[in-house]
mmCIF file with all atom_site columns, C-alpha atoms in Angstrom:
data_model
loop_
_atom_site.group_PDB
_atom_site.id
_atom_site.type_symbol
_atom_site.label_atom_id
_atom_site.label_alt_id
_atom_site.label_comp_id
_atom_site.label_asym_id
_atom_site.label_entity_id
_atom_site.label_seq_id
_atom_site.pdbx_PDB_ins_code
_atom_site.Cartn_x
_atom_site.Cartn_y
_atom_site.Cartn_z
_atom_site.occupancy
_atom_site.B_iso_or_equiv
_atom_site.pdbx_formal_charge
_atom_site.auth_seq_id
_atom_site.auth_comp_id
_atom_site.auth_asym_id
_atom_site.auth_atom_id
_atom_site.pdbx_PDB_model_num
ATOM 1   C CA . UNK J 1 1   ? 163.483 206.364 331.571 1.00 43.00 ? 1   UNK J CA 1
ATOM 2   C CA . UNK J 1 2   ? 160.235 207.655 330.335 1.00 48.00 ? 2   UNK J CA 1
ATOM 3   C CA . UNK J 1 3   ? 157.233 204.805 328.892 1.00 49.00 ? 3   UNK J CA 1
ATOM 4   C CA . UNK J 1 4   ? 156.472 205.541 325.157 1.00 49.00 ? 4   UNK J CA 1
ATOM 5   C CA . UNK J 1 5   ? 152.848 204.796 326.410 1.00 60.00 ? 5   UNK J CA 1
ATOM 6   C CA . UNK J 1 6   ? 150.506 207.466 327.498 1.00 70.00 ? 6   UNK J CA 1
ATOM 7   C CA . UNK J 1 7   ? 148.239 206.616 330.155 1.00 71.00 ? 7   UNK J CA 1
ATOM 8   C CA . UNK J 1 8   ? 145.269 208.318 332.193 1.00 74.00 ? 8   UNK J CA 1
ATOM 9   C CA . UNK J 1 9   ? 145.814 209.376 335.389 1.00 78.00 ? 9   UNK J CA 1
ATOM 10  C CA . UNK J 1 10  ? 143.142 207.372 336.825 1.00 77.00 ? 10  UNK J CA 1
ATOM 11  C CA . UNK J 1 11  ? 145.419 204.217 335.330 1.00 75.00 ? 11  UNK J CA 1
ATOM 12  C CA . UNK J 1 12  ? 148.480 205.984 337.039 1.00 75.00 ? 12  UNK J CA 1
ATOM 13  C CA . UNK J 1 13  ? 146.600 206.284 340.161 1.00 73.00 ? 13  UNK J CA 1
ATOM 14  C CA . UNK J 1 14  ? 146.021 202.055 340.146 1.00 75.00 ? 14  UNK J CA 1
ATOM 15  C CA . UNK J 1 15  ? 149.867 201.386 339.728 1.00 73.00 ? 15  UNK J CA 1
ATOM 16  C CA . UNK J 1 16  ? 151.167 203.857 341.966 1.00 76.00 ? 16  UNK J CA 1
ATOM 17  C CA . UNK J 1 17  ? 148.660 202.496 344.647 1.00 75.00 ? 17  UNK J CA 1
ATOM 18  C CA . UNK J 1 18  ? 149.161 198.768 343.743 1.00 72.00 ? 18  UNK J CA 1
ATOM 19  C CA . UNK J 1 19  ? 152.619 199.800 344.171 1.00 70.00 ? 19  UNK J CA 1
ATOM 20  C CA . UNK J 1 20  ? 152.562 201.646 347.785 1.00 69.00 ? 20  UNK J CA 1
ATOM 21  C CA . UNK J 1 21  ? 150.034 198.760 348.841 1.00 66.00 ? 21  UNK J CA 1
ATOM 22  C CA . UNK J 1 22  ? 152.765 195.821 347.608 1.00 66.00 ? 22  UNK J CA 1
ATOM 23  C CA . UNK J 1 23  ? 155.735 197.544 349.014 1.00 65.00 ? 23  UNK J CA 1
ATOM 24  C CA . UNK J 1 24  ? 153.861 197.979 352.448 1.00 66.00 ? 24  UNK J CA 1
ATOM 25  C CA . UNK J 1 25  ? 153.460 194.029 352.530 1.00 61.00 ? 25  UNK J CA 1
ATOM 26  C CA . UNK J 1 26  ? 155.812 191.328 353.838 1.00 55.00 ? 26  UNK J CA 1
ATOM 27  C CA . UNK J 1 27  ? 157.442 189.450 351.816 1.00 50.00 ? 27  UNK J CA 1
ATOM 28  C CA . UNK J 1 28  ? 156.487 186.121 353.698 1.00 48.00 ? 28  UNK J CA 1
ATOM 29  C CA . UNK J 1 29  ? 152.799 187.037 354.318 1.00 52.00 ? 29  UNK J CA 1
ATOM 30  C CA . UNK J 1 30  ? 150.016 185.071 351.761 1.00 52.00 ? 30  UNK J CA 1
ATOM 31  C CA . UNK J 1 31  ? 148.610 188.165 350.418 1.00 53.00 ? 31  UNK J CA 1
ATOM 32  C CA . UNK J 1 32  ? 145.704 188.514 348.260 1.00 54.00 ? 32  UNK J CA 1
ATOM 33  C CA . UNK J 1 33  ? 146.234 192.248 346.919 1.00 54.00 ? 33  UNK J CA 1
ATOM 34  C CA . UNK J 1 34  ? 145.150 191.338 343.816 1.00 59.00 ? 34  UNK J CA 1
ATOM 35  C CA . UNK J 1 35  ? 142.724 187.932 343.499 1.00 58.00 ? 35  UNK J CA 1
ATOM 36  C CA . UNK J 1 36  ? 143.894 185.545 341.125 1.00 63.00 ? 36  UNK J CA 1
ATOM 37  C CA . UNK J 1 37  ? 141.462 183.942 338.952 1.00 60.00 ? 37  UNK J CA 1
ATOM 38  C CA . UNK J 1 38  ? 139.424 187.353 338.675 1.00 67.00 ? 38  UNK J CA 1
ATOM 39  C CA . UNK J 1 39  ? 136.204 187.516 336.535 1.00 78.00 ? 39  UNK J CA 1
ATOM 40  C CA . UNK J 1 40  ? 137.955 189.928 334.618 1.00 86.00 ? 40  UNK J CA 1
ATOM 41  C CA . UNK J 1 41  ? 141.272 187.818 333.152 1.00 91.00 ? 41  UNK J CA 1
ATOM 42  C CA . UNK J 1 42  ? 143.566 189.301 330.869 1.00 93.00 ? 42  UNK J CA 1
ATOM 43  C CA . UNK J 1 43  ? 142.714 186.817 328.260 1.00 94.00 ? 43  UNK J CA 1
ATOM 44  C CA . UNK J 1 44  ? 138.659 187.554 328.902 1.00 94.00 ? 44  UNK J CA 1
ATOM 45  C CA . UNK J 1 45  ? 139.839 191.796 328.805 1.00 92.00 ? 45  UNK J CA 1
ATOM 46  C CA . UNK J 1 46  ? 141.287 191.008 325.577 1.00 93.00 ? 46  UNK J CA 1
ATOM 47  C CA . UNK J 1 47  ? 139.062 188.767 323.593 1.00 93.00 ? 47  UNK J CA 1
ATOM 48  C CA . UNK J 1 48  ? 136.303 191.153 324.766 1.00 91.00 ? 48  UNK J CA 1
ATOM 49  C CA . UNK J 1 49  ? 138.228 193.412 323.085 1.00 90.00 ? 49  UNK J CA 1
ATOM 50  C CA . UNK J 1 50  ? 138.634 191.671 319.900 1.00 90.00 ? 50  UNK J CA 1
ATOM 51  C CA . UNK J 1 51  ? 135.000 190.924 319.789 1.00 90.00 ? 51  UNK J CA 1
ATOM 52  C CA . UNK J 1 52  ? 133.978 194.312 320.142 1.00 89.00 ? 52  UNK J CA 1
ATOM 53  C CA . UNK J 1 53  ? 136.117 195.203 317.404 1.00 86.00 ? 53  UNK J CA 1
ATOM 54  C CA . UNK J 1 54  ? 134.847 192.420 315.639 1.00 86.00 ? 54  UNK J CA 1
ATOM 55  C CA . UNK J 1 55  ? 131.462 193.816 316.159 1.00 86.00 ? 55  UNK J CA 1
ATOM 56  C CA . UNK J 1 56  ? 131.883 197.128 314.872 1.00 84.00 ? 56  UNK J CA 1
ATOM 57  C CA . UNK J 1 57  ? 133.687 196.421 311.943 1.00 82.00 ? 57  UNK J CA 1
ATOM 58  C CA . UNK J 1 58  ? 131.313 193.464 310.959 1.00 80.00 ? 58  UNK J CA 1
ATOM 59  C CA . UNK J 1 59  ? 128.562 196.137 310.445 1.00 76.00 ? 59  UNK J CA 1
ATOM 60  C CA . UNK J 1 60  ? 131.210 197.843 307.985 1.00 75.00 ? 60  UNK J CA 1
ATOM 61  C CA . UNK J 1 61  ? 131.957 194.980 306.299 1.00 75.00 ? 61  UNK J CA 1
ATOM 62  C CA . UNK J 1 62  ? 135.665 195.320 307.297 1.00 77.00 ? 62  UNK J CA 1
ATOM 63  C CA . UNK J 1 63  ? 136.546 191.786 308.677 1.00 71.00 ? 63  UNK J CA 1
ATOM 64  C CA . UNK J 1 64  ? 140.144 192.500 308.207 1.00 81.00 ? 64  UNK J CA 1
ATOM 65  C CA . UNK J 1 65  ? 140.508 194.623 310.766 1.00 82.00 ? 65  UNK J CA 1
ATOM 66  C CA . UNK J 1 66  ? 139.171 192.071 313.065 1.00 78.00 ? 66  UNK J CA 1
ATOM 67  C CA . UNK J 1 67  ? 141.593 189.551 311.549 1.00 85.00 ? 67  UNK J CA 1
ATOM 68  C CA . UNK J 1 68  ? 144.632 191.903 312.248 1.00 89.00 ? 68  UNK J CA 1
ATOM 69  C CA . UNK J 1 69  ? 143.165 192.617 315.628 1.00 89.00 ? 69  UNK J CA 1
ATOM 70  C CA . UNK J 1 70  ? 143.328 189.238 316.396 1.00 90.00 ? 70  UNK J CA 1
ATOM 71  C CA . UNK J 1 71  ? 146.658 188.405 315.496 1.00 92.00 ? 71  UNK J CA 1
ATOM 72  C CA . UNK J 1 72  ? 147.493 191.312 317.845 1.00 93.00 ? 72  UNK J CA 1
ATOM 73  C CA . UNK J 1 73  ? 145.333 190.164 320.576 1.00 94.00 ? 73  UNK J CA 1
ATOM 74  C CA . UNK J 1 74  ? 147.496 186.688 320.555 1.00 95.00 ? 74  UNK J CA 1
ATOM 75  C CA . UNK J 1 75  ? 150.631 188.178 320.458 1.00 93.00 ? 75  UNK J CA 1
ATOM 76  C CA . UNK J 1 76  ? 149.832 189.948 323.738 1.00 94.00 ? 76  UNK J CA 1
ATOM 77  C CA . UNK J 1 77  ? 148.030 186.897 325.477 1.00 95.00 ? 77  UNK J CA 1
ATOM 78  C CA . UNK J 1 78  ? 151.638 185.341 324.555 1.00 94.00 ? 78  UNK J CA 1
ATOM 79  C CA . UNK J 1 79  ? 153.511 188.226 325.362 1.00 92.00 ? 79  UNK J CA 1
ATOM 80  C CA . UNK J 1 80  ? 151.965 188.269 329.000 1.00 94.00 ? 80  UNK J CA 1
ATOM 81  C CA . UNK J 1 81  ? 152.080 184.556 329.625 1.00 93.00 ? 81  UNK J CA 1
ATOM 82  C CA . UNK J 1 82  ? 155.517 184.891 329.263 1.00 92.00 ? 82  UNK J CA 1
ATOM 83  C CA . UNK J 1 83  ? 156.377 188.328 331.600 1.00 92.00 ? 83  UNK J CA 1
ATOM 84  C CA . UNK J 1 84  ? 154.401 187.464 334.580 1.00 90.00 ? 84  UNK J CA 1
ATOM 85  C CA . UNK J 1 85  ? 157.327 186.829 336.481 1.00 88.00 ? 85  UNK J CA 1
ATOM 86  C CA . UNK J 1 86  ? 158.814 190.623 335.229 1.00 89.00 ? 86  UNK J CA 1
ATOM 87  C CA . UNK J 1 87  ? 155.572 191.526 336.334 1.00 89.00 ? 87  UNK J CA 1
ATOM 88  C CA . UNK J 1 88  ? 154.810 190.565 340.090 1.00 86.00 ? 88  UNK J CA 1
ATOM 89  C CA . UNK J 1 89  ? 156.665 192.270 343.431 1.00 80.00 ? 89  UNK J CA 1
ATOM 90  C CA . UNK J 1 90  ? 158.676 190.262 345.396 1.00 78.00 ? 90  UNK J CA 1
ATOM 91  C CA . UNK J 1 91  ? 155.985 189.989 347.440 1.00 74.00 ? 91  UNK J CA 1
ATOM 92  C CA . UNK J 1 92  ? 153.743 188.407 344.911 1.00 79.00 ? 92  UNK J CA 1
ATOM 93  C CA . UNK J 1 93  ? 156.678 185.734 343.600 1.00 78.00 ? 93  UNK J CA 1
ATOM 94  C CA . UNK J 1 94  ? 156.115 183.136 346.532 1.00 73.00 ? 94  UNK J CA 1
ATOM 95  C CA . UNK J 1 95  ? 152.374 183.390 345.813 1.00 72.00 ? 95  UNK J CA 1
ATOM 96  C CA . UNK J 1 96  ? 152.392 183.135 341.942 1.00 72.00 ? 96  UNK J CA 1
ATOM 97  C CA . UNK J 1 97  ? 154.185 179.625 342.557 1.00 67.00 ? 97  UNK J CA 1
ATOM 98  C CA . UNK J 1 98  ? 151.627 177.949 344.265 1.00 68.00 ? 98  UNK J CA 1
ATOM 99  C CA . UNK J 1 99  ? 148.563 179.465 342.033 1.00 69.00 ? 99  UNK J CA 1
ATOM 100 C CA . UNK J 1 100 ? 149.607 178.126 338.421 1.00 69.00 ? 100 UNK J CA 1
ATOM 101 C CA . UNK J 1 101 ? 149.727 174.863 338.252 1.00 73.00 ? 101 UNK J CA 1
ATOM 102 C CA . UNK J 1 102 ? 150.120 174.350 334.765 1.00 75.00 ? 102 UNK J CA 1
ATOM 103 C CA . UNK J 1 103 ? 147.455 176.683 333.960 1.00 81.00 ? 103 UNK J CA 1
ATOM 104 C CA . UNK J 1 104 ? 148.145 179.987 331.517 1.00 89.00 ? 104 UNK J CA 1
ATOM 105 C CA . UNK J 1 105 ? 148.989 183.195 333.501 1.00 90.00 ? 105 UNK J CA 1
ATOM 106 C CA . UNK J 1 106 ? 146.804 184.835 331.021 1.00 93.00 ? 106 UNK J CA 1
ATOM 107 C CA . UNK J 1 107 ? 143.666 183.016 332.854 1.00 91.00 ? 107 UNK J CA 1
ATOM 108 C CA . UNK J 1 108 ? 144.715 183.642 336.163 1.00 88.00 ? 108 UNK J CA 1
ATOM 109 C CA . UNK J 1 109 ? 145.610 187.715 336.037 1.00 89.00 ? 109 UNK J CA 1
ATOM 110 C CA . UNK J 1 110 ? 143.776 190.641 336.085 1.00 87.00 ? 110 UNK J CA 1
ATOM 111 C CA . UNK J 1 111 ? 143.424 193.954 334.825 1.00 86.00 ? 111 UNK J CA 1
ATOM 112 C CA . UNK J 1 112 ? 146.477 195.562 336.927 1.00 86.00 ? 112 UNK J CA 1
ATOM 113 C CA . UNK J 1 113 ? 148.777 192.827 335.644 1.00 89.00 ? 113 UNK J CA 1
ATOM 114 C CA . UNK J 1 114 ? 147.660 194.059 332.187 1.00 91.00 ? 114 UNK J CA 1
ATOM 115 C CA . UNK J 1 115 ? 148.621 197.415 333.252 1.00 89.00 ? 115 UNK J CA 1
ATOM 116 C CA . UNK J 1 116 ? 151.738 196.214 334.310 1.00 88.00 ? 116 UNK J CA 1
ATOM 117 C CA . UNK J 1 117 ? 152.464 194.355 331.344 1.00 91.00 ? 117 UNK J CA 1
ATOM 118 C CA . UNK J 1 118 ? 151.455 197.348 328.968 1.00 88.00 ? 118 UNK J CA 1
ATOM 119 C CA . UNK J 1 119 ? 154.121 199.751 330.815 1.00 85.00 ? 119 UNK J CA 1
ATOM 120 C CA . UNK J 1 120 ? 157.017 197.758 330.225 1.00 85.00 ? 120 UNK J CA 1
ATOM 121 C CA . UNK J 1 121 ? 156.073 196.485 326.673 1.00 86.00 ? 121 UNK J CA 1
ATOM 122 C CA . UNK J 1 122 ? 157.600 199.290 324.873 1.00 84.00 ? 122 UNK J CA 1
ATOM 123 C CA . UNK J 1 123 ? 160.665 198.972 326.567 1.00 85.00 ? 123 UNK J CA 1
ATOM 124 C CA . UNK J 1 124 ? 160.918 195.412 325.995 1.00 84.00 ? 124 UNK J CA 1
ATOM 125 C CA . UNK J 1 125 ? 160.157 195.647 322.469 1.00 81.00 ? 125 UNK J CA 1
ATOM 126 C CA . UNK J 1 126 ? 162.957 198.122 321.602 1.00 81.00 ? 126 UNK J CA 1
ATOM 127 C CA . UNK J 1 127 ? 165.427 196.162 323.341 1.00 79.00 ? 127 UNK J CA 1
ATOM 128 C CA . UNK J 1 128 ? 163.913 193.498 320.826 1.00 76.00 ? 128 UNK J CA 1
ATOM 129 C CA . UNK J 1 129 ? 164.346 195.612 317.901 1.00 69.00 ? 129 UNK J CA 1
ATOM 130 C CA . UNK J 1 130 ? 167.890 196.674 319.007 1.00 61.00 ? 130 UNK J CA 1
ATOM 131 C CA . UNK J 1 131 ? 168.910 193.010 319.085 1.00 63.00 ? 131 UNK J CA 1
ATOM 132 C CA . UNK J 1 132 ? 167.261 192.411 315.975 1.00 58.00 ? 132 UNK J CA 1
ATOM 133 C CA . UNK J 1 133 ? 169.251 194.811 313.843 1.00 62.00 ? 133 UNK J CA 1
ATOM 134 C CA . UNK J 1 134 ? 172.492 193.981 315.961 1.00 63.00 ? 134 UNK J CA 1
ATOM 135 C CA . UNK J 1 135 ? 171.881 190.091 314.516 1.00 58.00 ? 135 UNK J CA 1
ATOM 136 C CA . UNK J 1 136 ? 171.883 191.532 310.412 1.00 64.00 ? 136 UNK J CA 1
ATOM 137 C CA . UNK J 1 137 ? 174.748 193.040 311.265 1.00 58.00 ? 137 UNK J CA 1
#
C-alpha cells in the first residue's frame, strides 16, 4: 500500500537505513541504534515547531494560526505517545520497557520515531474515518 505522505529522499534514506541497521540486530542484544532521551525529542521537534509558527505569524498579527497550530501540535504529541509500541522493531520492544518508567514517550523519542510515526499516520487515520462512518450507520 502506498503512504498518502510525500517525503524527501534524504528522509527515505533514514528509514530504509534505520530499517537495514534494526533488522541486522539481535533481538536479545541492548542496542542503542537510536539514543533515547535525545536533545532533539519529539515533543521539543514539535513545540519548536509551533513556536516558530508562532513567531512568524505574531509579526502578521495572525495569532490564530498559531492557536490552530497548536491544537495540531497536541494531537500529534498524543497521537505518538500512544503508537510507540506500532512504532519500534522487535528489536527495540525489550528495550522500550525498561526506558519509560512512567515518563511520556513523546520525551524520550527522537526524530526517526517521528518519521516513523508520520508514515503510518495516514493509514491509521483512514482506518479511523472508515470506522467512524461505519458507527452513523
Amino acid at each position: 500500500e502506498t503512504s498518502l505522505l510525500n517525503i524527501p529522499r534524504s528522509l527515505k534514506f533514514i528509514l530504509i537505513n534505520s530499517l537495514d541497521y534494526m533488522s541486522q540486530m539481535d533481538d536479545t542484544e541492548d542496542n542503542d541504534a537510536f539514543p533515547v532521551s535525545p536533545n532533539r525529542t519529539v515533543k521539543k521537534i514539535l513545540e519548536n515547531y509551533a513556536e516558530s509558527i508562532r513567531i512568524h505569524f505574531e509579526k502578521k498579527s495572525k495569532l490564530g494560526v498559531w492557536e490552530k497550530t497548536k491544537v495540531i501540535v497536541d494531537g500529534l504529541l498524543s497521537y505518538f505517545d500512544e503508537l510507540v509500541p506500532l512504532l519500534l522493531f522487535p528489536s527495540e520492544k525489550s528495550r522500550h520497557t525498561k526506558i519509560t518508567d512512567g515518563r511520556r514517550h513523546s520525551d524520550l523519542y527522537g526524530c526517526e520515531y517521528l518519521l516513523r510515526m508520520l508514515m503510518i499516520l495516514p493509514s491509521l487515520l483512514r482506518d479511523l474515518s472508515v470506522s467512524a462512518e461505519e458507527t452513523k450507520k
